[in-house]
C-alpha cells in the first residue's frame, strides 16, 4: 500500500508536470507569435486602416473591401449552410436513422470533413464558377466555403439532435403530434443551441481559409465594395496573402494588421456563438 | 390461461360491499356503475421487438369509465401492452403488433386509421415525468393543442386552467404559470404531465407506473386524482404497487411473461385469486 502510494504520488506529479508543459509550450509559442504580429500591426492599425481601400503606398493601404468581403462571405455562407446542414442532419437523424443509405452517407460525410480545402476550391471552380455560370463572384466564393463546412455542420447538428431525449419525443407523440410537429416544436428548439454553436465555429474557421478562395478566383486588388451576389470580391486572408508576398518590406506591417483584423473577426464570431448558446440554454433550462 | 371475454354483464360489475371497507374512498359506487360499456376490446394481441415476441395473444375487454390496473413482474410486457393501445409500440424501430384492438368498436389497427389522431383520443402519462423543458408551465399544458395547431388563442387561458384544475395542480402553480415546467417538484411535474394529457381532451388515459418516481404524499395525490378522473375517463394504469392497484382500480389484469394469467374485479384478484400464480405474485412469493 505505502510503497505503491509513494510511487503513485511521484508518477502523479510527473504526469501533472507533463500536462502543464503540454499546455504551456503551445500557448507560449502562440503568445510570442501574436506579440510579434501585434508589434508590427500597431503601426498600421486604426480606423483609417479599416476604412481604406488597398493602395500602392503601404502606409495608405487598408482592408476595407477585404473586411467587408469577409463579413459578406461569412453571412452568405451561414445562410447557405444552415438550412442545408440542419436539413440533412434532420433527415439522417430523424427519418433515415438505421437505413443502409444513412450508413453510406454517414461514412461519406466523415470522410468529406477531412478533404483538404484546396480540393473544395477546385470543386467550387468547376461547379459554381464554370458550370453554374456564377463567375468569380461573391456567391461562388460563399457556395464553395459552404461546401467546405457542410460536413462539419451536419455532424455538429446530428450530435445536437441526438442529445434530445427519447422521453420528450414520446411525450410529444403521445399528445397526437406528427413526426414533423415533434421535430419542429420539441426536438429543434432543444437542439438549437448546439446546432448554432457547432455551425458558427465551423463557419468562422472557414472564413479564415485562403486556398479555396484563391482557386475560385477572389481578386487581390479591389477598389470597390461588392454590390451584389454576382460581384467580384476579395477577403481578408487573400488580402493578407497578397501583402505578405509583396517585395516591399512595409507591406509586412499591413499584413500583420490584416491578421489582427482577421483574428478579431473570428473571435467576434466565436463570441457570438457562445453568447447565443448561453442565451438559448438559459431559455431552455 | 387467459380469461377471454371478461364479464361485462351488469350484475357481475355491481359492487360487493367490500368496496366500503376502505374508508373515505367511494370506489365502486359512482354514477356509472350500473353498466360499463366496453371501451377497448382486445383480441389475440401479440407484440414483437424484432424477432422477440413479448405479448402472446392477450384477450381482454376494458370497460368505459373504469380504472383497469395492469400488474405483473418486471419485463412481463405491461408497458408494451398499454403502448399497443395508443399505437406507441410501433414507434420503436423493428417493433410489430398482431391481433386486434377495438376502441369503441373501431379497429385501431385497421386501414385508414391515423395513429396520430388515435393518440389524441388515447392520452398517455409516462413513468418518468417528461415535461418539455423549453416550455413554461402554461405552454406545457397547452403543448398538445399547440403542437397540433388546434389551439384557439381566445380559449388558451380557459383550457389551461381547466386542465390544471382537473390535474389538481392549479392552486400550486396559478401564480407562476410562466415559469419553466421543469422547475416543479417531481410530483408536480407528473401532475403537469397529466394536465398536459387532459388538455387534449382524450377519452382514455393510459398511465405507465405514474407514481414510481414519487413519494407517498405525491402518490396519494395522484391516486385521489385518478378517483376523480374516473368519472370522465377510461383509465388504464400499470403499477408495481399492489396496494395501489387495490386502492384505485375496478378491475385488475395480471400478466406473466407476455400472457394474461387472470383478469377479474380487483376485489376478487386480491381476496380470492383463481390462479395459483396470481396468488403467489400478490403475496410476494415471486416477482
Ligand atoms: N425497445 C425495446 N427493444 C427491445 N426489447 C424491448 C424494448 N422494450 C422492452 N423490450 C422487451 O420487451 C419485454 C417487455 O417489456 P416491457 O417494457 O413491456 O415490460 P414491463 O412489464 O413494462 O416491465 P417493467 O415493469 O420493468 O416496466 C421485456 O422482455 C423487454 O426486454
Ligand atoms: Mg414498464
Short mmCIF file of C-alpha atoms in Angstrom, two decimals, chain B residues 8 20 30 34 46 64-65 83 115 122 141 145 162 191 197 201 222 227 233 236 260 273 280 284:
data_model
loop_
_atom_site.label_atom_id
_atom_site.label_comp_id
_atom_site.label_asym_id
_atom_site.label_seq_id
_atom_site.Cartn_x
_atom_site.Cartn_y
_atom_site.Cartn_z
CA UNK B 8 -69.27 -7.26 -18.78
CA UNK B 20 -66.60 0.23 1.53
CA UNK B 30 -70.07 6.13 -8.64
CA UNK B 34 -74.87 0.50 -13.40
CA UNK B 46 -49.36 -10.09 -29.89
CA UNK B 64 -65.53 2.53 -20.15
CA UNK B 65 -65.12 4.95 -17.25
CA UNK B 83 -48.36 1.10 -25.70
CA UNK B 115 -52.24 6.76 -35.27
CA UNK B 122 -55.94 7.95 -26.02
CA UNK B 141 -50.34 22.25 -20.58
CA UNK B 145 -53.01 21.65 -28.76
CA UNK B 162 -59.41 23.68 -16.64
CA UNK B 191 -49.47 16.17 -12.45
CA UNK B 197 -52.62 14.85 -21.45
CA UNK B 201 -59.48 16.01 -24.16
CA UNK B 222 -52.24 11.24 -7.90
CA UNK B 227 -60.53 8.70 -8.42
CA UNK B 233 -62.20 8.97 -18.44
CA UNK B 236 -55.59 2.00 -17.65
CA UNK B 260 -52.74 -12.83 -19.37
CA UNK B 273 -57.50 -15.16 -6.97
CA UNK B 280 -48.06 -16.22 -5.48
CA UNK B 284 -44.93 -11.61 -2.82
#
